[in-house]
PDB file of C-alpha atoms in Angstrom:
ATOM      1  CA  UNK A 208      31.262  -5.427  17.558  1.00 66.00           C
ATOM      2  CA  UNK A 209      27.951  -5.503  19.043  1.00 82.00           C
ATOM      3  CA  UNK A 210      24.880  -2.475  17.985  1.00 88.00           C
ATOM      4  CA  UNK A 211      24.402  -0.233  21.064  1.00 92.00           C
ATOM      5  CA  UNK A 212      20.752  -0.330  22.023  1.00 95.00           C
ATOM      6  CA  UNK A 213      18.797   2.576  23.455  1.00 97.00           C
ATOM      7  CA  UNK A 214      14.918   1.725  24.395  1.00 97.00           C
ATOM      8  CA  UNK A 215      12.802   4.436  25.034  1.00 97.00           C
ATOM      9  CA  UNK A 216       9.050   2.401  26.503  1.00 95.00           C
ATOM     10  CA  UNK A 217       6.838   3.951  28.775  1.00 92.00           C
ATOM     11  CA  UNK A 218       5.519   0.582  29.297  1.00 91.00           C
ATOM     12  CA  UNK A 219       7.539  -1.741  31.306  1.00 90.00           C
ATOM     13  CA  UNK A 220       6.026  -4.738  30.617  1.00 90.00           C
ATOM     14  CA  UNK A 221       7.031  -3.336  27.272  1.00 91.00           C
ATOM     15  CA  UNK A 222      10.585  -2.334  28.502  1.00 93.00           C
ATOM     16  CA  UNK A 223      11.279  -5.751  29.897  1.00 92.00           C
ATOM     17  CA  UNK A 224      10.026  -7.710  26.611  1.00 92.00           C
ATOM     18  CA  UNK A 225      12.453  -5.749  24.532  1.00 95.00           C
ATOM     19  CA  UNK A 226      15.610  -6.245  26.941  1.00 94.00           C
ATOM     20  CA  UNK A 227      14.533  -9.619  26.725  1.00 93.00           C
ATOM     21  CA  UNK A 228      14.389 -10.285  23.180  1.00 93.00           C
ATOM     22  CA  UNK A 229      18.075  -8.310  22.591  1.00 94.00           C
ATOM     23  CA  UNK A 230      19.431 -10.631  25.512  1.00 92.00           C
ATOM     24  CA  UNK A 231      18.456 -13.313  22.856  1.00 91.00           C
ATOM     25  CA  UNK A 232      20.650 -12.030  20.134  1.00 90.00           C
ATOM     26  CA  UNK A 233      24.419 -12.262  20.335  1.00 87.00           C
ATOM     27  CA  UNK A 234      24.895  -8.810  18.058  1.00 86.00           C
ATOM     28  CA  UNK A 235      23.173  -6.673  20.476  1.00 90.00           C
ATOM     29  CA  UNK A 236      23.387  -4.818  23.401  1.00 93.00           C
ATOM     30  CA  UNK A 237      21.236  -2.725  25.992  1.00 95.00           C
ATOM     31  CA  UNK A 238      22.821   0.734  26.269  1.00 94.00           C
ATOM     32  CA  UNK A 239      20.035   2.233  28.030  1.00 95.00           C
ATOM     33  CA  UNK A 240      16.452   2.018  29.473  1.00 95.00           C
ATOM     34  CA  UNK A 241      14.096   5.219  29.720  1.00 94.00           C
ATOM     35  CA  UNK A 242      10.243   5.569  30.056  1.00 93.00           C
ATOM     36  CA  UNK A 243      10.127   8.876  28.343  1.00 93.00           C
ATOM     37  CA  UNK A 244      11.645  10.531  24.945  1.00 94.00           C
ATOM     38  CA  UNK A 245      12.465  14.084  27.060  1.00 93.00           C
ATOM     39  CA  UNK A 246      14.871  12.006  28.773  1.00 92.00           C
ATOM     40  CA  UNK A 247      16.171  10.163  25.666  1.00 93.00           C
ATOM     41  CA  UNK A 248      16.742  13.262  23.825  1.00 94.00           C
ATOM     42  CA  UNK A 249      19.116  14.102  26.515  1.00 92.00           C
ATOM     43  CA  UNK A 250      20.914  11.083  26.962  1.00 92.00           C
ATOM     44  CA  UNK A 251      21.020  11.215  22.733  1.00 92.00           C
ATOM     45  CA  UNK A 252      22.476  15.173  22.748  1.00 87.00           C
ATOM     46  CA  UNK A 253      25.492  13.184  24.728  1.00 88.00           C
ATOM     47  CA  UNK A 254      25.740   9.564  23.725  1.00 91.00           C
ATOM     48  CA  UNK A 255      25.887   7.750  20.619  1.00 90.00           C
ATOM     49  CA  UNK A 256      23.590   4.422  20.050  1.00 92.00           C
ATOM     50  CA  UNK A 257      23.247   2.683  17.063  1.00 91.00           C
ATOM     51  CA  UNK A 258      19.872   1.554  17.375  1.00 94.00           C
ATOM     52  CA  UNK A 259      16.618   3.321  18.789  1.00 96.00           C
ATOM     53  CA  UNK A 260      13.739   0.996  19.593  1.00 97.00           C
ATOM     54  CA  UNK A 261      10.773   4.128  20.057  1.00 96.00           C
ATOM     55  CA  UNK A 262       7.383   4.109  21.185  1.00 95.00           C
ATOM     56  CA  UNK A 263       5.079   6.943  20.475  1.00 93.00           C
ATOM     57  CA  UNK A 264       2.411   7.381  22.760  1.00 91.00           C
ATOM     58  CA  UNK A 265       4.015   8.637  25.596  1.00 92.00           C
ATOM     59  CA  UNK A 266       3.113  11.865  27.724  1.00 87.00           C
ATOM     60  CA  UNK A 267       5.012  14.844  27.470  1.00 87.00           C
ATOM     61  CA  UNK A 268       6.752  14.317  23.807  1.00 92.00           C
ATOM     62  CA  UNK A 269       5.457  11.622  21.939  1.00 93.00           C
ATOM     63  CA  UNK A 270       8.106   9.467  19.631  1.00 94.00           C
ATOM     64  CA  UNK A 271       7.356  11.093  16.633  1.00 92.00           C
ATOM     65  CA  UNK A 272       8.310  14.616  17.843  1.00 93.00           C
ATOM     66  CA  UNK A 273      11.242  13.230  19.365  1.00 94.00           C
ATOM     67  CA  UNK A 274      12.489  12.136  15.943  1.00 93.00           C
ATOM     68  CA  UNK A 275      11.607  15.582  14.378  1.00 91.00           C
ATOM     69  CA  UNK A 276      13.594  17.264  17.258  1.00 91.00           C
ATOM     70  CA  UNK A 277      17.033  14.942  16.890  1.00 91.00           C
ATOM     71  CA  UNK A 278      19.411  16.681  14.269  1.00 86.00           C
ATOM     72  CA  UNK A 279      21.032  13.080  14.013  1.00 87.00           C
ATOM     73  CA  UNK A 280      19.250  10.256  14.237  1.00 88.00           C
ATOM     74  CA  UNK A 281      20.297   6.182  14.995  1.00 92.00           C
ATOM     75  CA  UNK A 282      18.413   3.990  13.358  1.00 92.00           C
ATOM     76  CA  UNK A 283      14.840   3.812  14.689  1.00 93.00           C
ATOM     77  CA  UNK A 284      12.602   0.953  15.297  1.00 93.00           C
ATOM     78  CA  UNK A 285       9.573   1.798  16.113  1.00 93.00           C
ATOM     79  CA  UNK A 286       7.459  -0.060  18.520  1.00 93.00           C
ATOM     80  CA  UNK A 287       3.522   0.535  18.784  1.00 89.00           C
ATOM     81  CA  UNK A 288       0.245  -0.631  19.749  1.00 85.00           C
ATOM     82  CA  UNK A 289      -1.042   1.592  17.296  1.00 82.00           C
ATOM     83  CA  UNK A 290      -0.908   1.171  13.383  1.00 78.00           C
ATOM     84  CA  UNK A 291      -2.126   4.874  12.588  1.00 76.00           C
ATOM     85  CA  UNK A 292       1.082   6.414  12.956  1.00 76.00           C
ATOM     86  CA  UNK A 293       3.276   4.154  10.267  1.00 77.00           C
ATOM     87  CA  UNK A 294       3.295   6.044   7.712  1.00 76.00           C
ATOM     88  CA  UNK A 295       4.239   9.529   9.266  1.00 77.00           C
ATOM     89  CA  UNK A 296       6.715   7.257  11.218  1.00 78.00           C
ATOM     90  CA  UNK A 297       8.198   5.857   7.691  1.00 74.00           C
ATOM     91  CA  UNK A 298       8.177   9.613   6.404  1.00 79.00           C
ATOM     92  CA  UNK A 299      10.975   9.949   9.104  1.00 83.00           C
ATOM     93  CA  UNK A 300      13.313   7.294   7.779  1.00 82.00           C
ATOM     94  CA  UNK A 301      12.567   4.469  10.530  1.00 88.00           C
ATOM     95  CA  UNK A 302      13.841   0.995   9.355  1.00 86.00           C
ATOM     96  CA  UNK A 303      10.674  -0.794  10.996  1.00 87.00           C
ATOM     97  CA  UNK A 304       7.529  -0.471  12.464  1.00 88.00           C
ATOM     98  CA  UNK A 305       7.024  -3.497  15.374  1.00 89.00           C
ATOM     99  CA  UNK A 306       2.816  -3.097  15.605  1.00 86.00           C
ATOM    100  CA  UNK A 307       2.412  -4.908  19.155  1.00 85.00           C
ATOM    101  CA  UNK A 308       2.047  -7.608  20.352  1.00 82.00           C
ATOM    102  CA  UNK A 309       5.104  -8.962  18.102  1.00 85.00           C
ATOM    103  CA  UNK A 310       6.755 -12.189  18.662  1.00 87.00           C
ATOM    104  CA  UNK A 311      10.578 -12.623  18.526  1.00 88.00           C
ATOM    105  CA  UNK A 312      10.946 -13.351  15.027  1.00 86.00           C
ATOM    106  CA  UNK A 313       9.478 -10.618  13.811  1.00 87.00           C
ATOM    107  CA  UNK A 314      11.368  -8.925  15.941  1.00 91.00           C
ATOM    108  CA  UNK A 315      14.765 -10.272  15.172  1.00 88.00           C
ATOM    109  CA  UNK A 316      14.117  -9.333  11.368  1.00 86.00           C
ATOM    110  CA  UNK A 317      13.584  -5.806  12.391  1.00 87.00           C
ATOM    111  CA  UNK A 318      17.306  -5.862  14.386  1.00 89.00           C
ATOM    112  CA  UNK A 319      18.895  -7.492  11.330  1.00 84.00           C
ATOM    113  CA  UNK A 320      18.059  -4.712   9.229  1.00 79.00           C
ATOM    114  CA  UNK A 321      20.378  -2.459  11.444  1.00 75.00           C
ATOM    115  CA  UNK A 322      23.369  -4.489  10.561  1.00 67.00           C
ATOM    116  CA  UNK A 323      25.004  -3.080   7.179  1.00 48.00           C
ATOM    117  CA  UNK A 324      26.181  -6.953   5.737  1.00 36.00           C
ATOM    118  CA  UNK A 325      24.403 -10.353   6.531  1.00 36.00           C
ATOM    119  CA  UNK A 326      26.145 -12.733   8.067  1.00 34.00           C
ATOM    120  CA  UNK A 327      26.798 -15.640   5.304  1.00 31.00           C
ATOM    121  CA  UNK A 328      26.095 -19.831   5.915  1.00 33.00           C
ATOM    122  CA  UNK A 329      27.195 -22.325   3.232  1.00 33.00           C
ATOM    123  CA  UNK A 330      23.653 -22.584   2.002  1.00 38.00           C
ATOM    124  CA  UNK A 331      23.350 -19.076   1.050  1.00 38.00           C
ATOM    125  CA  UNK A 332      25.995 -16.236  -0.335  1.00 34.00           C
ATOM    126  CA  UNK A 333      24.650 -12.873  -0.704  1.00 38.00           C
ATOM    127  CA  UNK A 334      26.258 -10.413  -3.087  1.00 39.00           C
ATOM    128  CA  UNK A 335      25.623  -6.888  -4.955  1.00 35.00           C
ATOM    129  CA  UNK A 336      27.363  -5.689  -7.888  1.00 33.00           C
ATOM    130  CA  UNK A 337      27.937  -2.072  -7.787  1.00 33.00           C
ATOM    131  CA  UNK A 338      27.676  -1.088 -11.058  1.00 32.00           C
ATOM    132  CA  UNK A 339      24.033  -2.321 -11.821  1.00 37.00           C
ATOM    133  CA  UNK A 340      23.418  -1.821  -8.243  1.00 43.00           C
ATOM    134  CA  UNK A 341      21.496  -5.545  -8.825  1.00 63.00           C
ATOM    135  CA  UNK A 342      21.529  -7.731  -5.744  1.00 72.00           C
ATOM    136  CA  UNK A 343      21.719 -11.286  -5.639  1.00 75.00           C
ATOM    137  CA  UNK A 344      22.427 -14.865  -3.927  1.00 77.00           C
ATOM    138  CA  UNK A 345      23.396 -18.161  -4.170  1.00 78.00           C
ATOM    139  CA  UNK A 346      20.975 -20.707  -2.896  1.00 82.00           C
ATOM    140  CA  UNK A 347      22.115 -24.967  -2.585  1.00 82.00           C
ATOM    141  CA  UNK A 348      19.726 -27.565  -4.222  1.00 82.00           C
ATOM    142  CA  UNK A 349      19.874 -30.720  -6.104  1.00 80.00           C
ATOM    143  CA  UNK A 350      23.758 -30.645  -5.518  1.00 77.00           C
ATOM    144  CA  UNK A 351      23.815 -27.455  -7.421  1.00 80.00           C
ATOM    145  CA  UNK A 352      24.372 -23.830  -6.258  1.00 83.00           C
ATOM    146  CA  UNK A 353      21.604 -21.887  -8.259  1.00 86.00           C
ATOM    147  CA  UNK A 354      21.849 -18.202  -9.040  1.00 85.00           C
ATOM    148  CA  UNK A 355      19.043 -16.082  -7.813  1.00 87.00           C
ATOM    149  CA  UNK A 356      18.502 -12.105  -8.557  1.00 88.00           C
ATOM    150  CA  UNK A 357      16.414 -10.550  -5.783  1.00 87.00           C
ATOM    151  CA  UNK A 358      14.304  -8.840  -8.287  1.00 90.00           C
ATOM    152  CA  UNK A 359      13.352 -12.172 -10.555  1.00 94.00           C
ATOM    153  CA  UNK A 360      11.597 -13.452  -7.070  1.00 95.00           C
ATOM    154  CA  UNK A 361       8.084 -13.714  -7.159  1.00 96.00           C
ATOM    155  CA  UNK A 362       7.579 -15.084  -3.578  1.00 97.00           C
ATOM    156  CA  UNK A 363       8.942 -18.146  -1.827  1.00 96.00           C
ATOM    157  CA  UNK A 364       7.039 -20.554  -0.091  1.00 96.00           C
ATOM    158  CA  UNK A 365       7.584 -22.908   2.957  1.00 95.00           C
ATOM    159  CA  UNK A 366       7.285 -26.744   2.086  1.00 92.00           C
ATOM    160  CA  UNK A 367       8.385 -28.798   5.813  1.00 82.00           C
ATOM    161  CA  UNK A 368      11.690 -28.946   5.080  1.00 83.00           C
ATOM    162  CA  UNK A 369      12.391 -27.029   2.046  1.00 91.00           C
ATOM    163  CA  UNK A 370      11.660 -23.854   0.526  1.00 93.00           C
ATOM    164  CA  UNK A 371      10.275 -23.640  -2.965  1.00 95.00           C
ATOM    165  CA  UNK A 372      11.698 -19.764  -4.725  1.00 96.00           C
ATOM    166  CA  UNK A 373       9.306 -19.395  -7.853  1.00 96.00           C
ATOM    167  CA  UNK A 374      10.930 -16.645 -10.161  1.00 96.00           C
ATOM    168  CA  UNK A 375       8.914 -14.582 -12.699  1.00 93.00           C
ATOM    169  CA  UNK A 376      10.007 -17.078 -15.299  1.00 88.00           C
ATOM    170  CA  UNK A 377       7.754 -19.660 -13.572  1.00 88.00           C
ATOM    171  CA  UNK A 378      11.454 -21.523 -13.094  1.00 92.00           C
ATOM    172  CA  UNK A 379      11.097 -23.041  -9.689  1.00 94.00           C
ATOM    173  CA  UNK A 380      14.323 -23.716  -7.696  1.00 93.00           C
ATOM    174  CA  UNK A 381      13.768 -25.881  -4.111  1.00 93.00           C
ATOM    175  CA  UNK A 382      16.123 -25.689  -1.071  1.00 90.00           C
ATOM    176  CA  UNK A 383      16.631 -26.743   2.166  1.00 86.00           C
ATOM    177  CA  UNK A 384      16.569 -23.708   4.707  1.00 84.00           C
ATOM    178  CA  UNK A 385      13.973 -22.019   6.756  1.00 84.00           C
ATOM    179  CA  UNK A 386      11.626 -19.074   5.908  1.00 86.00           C
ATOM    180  CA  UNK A 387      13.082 -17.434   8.697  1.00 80.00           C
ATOM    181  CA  UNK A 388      16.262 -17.762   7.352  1.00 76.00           C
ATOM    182  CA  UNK A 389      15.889 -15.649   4.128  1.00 79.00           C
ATOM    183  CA  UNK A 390      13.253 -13.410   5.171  1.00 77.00           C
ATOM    184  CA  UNK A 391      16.369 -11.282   7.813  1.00 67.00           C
ATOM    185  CA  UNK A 392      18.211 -10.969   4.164  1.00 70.00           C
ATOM    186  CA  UNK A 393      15.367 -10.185   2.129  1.00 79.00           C
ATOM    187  CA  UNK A 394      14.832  -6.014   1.462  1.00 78.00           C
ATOM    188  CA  UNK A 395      11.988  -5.281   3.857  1.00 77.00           C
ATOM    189  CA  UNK A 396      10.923  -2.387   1.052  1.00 78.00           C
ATOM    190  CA  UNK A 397      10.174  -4.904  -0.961  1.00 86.00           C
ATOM    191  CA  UNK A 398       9.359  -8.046   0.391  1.00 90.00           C
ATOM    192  CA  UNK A 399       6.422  -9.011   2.861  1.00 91.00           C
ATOM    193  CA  UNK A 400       6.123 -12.223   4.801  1.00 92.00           C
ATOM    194  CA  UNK A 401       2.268 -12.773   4.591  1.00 94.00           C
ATOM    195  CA  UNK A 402       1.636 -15.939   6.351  1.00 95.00           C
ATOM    196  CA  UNK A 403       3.780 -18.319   7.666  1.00 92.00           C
ATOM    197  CA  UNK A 404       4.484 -20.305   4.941  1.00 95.00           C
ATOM    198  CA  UNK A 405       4.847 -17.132   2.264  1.00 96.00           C
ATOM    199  CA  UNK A 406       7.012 -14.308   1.745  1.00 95.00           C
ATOM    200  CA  UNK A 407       6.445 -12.238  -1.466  1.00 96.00           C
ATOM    201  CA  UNK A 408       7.716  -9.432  -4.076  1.00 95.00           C
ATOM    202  CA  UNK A 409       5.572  -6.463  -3.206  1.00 91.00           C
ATOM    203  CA  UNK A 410       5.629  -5.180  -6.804  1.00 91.00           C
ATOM    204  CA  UNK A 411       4.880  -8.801  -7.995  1.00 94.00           C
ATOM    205  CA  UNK A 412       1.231  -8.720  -6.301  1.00 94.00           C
ATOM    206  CA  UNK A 413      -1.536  -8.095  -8.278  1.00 93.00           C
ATOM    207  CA  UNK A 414      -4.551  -7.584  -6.205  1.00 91.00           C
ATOM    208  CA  UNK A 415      -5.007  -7.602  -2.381  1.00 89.00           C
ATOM    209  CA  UNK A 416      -8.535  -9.053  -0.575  1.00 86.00           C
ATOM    210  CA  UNK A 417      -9.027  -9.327   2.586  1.00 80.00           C
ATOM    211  CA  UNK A 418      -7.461 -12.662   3.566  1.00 91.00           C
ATOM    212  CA  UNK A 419      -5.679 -13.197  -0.114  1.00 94.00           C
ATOM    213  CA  UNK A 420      -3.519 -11.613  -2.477  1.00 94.00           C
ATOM    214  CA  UNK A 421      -2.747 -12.712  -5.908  1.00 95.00           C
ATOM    215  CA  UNK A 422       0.716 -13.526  -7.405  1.00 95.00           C
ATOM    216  CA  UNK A 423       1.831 -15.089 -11.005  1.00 90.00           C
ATOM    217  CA  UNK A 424      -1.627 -16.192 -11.377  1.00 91.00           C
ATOM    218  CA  UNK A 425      -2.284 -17.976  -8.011  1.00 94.00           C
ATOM    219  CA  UNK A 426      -3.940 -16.840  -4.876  1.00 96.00           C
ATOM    220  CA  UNK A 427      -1.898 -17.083  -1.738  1.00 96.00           C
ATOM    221  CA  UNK A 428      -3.318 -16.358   2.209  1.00 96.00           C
ATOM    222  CA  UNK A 429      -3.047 -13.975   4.193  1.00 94.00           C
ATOM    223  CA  UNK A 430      -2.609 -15.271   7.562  1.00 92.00           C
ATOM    224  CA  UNK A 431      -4.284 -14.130  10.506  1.00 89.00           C
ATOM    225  CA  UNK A 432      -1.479 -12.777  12.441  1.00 86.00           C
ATOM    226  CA  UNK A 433       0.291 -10.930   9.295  1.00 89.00           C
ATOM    227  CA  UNK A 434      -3.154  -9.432   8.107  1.00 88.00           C
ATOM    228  CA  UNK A 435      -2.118  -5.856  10.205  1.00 85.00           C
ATOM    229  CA  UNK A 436       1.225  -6.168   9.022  1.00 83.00           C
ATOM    230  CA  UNK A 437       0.297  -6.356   5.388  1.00 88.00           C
ATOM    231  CA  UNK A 438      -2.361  -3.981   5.568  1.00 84.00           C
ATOM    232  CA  UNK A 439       0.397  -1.156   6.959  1.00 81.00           C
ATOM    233  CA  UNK A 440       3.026  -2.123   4.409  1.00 82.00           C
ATOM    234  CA  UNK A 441       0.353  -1.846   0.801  1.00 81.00           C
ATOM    235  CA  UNK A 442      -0.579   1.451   2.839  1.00 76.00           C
ATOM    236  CA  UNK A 443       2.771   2.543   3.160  1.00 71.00           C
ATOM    237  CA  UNK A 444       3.595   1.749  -0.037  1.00 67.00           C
ATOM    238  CA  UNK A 445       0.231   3.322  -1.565  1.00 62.00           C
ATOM    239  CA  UNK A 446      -0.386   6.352   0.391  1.00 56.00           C
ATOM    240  CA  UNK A 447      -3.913   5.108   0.156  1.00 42.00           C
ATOM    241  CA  UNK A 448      -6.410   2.913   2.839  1.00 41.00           C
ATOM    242  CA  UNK A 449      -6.899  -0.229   1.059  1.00 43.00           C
ATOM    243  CA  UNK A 450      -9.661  -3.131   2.026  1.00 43.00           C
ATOM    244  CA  UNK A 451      -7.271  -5.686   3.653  1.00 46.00           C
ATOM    245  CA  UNK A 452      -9.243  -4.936   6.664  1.00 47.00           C
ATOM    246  CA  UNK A 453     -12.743  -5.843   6.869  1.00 45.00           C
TER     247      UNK A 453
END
């Protein structure tokens, strides 16, 4: 069963980048096409999507008051060249905010947190138990399948080949996968990719600078191209304007 996709871009340079990163992944479909959210809102009164990829600037309703005027909603990612309007667009209940340009990654991680279950490999198993409501995985290194609770992670780091998890009991457990690969899994309310060799446990991080945070004791970059992103999440999170951005 593949998500029904509805894109709503007044852009279409924009349009065309989105068709062509959903023509890149198997799970997904274009429903629909339209340059303006008075037209979406009637295609939506009449047809069912799954998935909303939204801009907001656009004349006549912007995205945000098309979300306030839907009485049911798909899930909404929103796409922007503008970061001010993240956290009125979280306020609505979107699963991501795509803060253009974005590359395809990024973009896939957004898609894969429309799908309700993962999709499993035998290097990783992903569970929850329901009555602690405490989510976990398997991950395979040293021969070994090691148990890892989502909420022991303090951030896991790229090494070439292998990925290093260091848990807040300074255990550290090594593996061969791809940052990519975990980061789709990973809660995107509380975990952050921050450069391309880091992803970490937002309520793990200590303090935030402009190109550095600081985690179990060690300073990790921020990379140039996740700088936005970061700064955007620690606001959503906060409420607040922090100084990520000089």
């Amino acid at each position: 069963m593949k998500l029904k996709c509805l894109i709503v871009e007044d852009e279409p340079i924009a349009q065309d980048i989105l068709k062509s990163y959903l023509d890149k992944i198997d799970f997904a479909e274009v429903a629909a096409q339209m340059n303006n959210a008075i037209e979406a809102f009637n295609f939506l009164k009449i047809n069912s999507v799954d998935l909303l990829f939204l801009d907001i600037k656009m004349p006549q309703m912007t995205g945000i008051e098309l979300l306030k005027a839907l009485p049911h909603k798909p899930k909404v990612v929103i796409t922007s060249a503008y970061r001010d309007y993240a956290i009125d667009a979280f306020d609505l209940d979107v699963i991501d905010y795509l803060l253009k340009p974005y590359s395809f990654e990024r973009f896939r991680k957004a898609v894969n947190k429309a799908l309700h279950d993962a999709p499993l490999t035998d290097n990783s198993i992903i569970s929850k138990t329901a009555a602690q409501d405490k989510s976990f995985f398997f991950v395979k290194g040293n021969k070994q399948l090691h148990k890892i609770y989502m909420d022991e992670i303090t951030f896991i780091e790229s090494q070439r080949d292998y990925l290093k998890f260091t848990l807040v009991d300074n255990q550290e457990i090594m593996t061969r996968q791809t940052l990519g690969y975990y980061e789709q899994f990973l809660p995107a309310e509380k975990f952050i990719r921050i450069h391309r060799s880091f992803i970490v446990a937002a309520d793990k991080i200590k303090t935030a600078e402009a190109n550095r945070i600081l985690i179990a004791n060690r300073y990790l970059p921020v990379g140039r191209n996740y700088k936005l992103y970061v700064l955007e999440f620690l606001k959503t999170l906060s409420g607040q304007v922090n100084s990520l951005q000089k």
